[in-house]
Structure formats: structure tokens, C-alpha cells
Amino acid sequence: EIAAQAIDLHKTYGKGAAEVRALDGVSLDLYAGQFTAIMGPSGSGKSTLMHCLAALDKPTSGEVVVGGRKLGRLRDRRLTALRRDKIGFVFQAFNLVPTLTAQENILLPLSLARRKPEKGWFDQVIDTVGLRPRLDHKPSELSGGQQQRVACARALVSRPDIVFADEPTGNLDSTSAAQVLDFLRHSVDDLGQTIVMVSHDPVAASYCDRVIFLADGRIVDELAKPSREQIL
Ligand code: ADP
Ligand code: ADP
């Protein structure tokens, strides 16, 4: 089953002599129930690709399909609803609300939409992420790794079709990074989630089922279940 698809994506910024080709013909099928990493040097187009796949940005040409829907065909209101209901986001900065507890932060996307989590799902997510003893803590009372795990739980709480994580371990020490990566791995294996992560870190990529390498806006290589040695 294909969770998201990029079909011949091009994205250019600027015009004339200042034109930058951020994406130069990227086609990619992302399979449901997989943990995929997108790697590549700085400026290779990783963020642009992820933003196009996540309906945060529009390609100059080409098509993105998420959950069977062609994003280019959707009106802004439908895109907003798709982002809210079907897509989860994790960023390098945790972006938690400092005045809310961990539980309130996790439930915030649903509260804003006046919805409740699917029965049993909140507990499954909390137990997988190992945050039950921290639910009443404010972000300032949590370690960086715990804050990022709260952000990951928040991304999963609507049980999205696909979760995009942009350098989720970029601000973390290696121990905290391992906790976040373990949770993302378990959310795929035990909760059936689909995760796409942009990362520079070979250790992070070694948690993935599949690693896509970008250079100059093109896919230049791909590895399945790579060992750390293969990525380093
Ligand atoms: P990566 O995430 O791999 O570092 P990006 O997708 O951020 O790569 O950038 C790809 C290319 O597009 C780079 O040359 C970058 O400078 C350029 N770029 C990205 N965003 C913009 C923008 N908003 N305006 C102009 N150029 C941009
Ligand atoms: P866990 O093993 O539960 O994931 P950690 O190893 O991340 O927890 O942190 C251990 C304890 O130290 C926790 O109670 C956590 O709240 C606290 N802690 C760690 N870093 C910080 C920090 N920067 N600010 C406040 N508390 C912290």
C-alpha cells in the first residue's frame, strides 16, 4: 500500500540567473507501514521534498498524492483539513506550548479541532512512547528527549496516515536521540504508523527500513535496511 507518492516533482525558487532548482524530477513511492529516511547534503532538496509531500509547499510542476488524493486538485480548505487529520509533523525544535502539560500538548491538535482521540489510541501511544509518568509535567520540567517524545506523541494522536519528521534528533544528545528513534521505530512496528524522516545522521538512518539519498534535487541512491557501515 502506498501512503504517499511524488510524481516527477520539480521545484524552482527565483527566476532567470537567480533560479535555483531545489527539486529536479523526483519520483518516489512511500509505502505504508515503513520508516523511511531522506538523506543528503545541505541544499540537496530534502526539506523542499518533505514540504511538498506534506502539503506545506507546492511543487512548480509534478504531482503529490497522499492517501490516494492528488494534492494539486484540492482546494485550500481541503488541504488544511488533510494536513490536520491525515498528516503528522515533528520538527527539530519541539514547538511545545510552555504553559500546557505534556498531556495537554499531546491532545492540543485534537482539542483545537474539538475532537477526541480514537478509543484506546491515546493510551497505546503514551505507553509506546513511555511518557505515562510525565503526563502532568510542563515542558520546562522535561528533558530534551522527553520534550521531543511529547512532540512525537502529539504528531501521532490523530492517528495520521503519514508522519513527517524534519531532523527530529538534531537538537538532542545521543541518548535522547536513541529514545526518540526507538519510539519512532516502535510506532511503525507496534502501532502500524508510517514515518518519513529527514536526517543528516547515519545513526538515525540506521533505524529505518529504507534510506533515500538526494543530491542536487535528484534521487541518486537508495538502500533497504542499511547497516550503519553502509550509510557511514
Ligand atoms: P536541504 O533540506 O537538503 O538542505 P532545501 O530543500 O532546504 O535543501 O534547499 C534546496 C535548495 O533550494 C537550496 O539551494 C536552497 O538554497 C534553495 N531554497 C530552499 N528554500 C528556498 C527559498 N525559500 N527561496 C530560495 N531558495 C530556496
Ligand atoms: P527518562 O529516563 O524518563 O526518559 P531522562 O533520562 O531524559 O528521563 O531524564 C531523567 C530525569 O531528569 C527526568 O526526571 C527528567 O525530567 C529530568 N531532566 C533531565 N533533563 C532535564 C532538564 N533539562 N530539565 C529538567 N529536568 C530534566
Short mmCIF file of N, CA and C in Angstrom, two decimals, residues 7 20 28 38 69 78 110 136 184 215:
data_model
loop_
_atom_site.label_atom_id
_atom_site.label_comp_id
_atom_site.label_asym_id
_atom_site.label_seq_id
_atom_site.Cartn_x
_atom_site.Cartn_y
_atom_site.Cartn_z
N ILE A 7 5.39 12.40 -7.96
CA ILE A 7 5.48 12.06 -9.38
C ILE A 7 6.16 13.20 -10.12
N VAL A 20 17.01 28.76 -8.71
CA VAL A 20 17.56 27.58 -8.02
C VAL A 20 16.62 26.42 -8.24
N LEU A 28 8.86 9.21 -6.30
CA LEU A 28 9.09 8.38 -5.11
C LEU A 28 7.77 7.83 -4.61
N ILE A 38 15.16 10.29 4.49
CA ILE A 38 15.66 11.04 3.34
C ILE A 38 16.95 11.72 3.78
N ARG A 69 -5.23 10.88 -2.67
CA ARG A 69 -5.72 12.17 -3.16
C ARG A 69 -4.61 12.99 -3.80
N ARG A 78 -9.63 21.99 1.83
CA ARG A 78 -9.43 20.54 1.88
C ARG A 78 -7.99 20.20 2.25
N LEU A 110 -6.08 17.83 18.61
CA LEU A 110 -7.46 17.34 18.63
C LEU A 110 -8.38 18.33 19.34
N ASP A 136 1.77 14.97 33.49
CA ASP A 136 1.36 16.20 34.17
C ASP A 136 2.48 17.23 34.24
N LEU A 184 10.00 6.13 17.41
CA LEU A 184 9.54 6.18 16.02
C LEU A 184 9.52 4.77 15.43
N ALA A 215 20.75 14.35 -4.03
CA ALA A 215 21.85 15.27 -4.33
C ALA A 215 21.37 16.17 -5.46
#
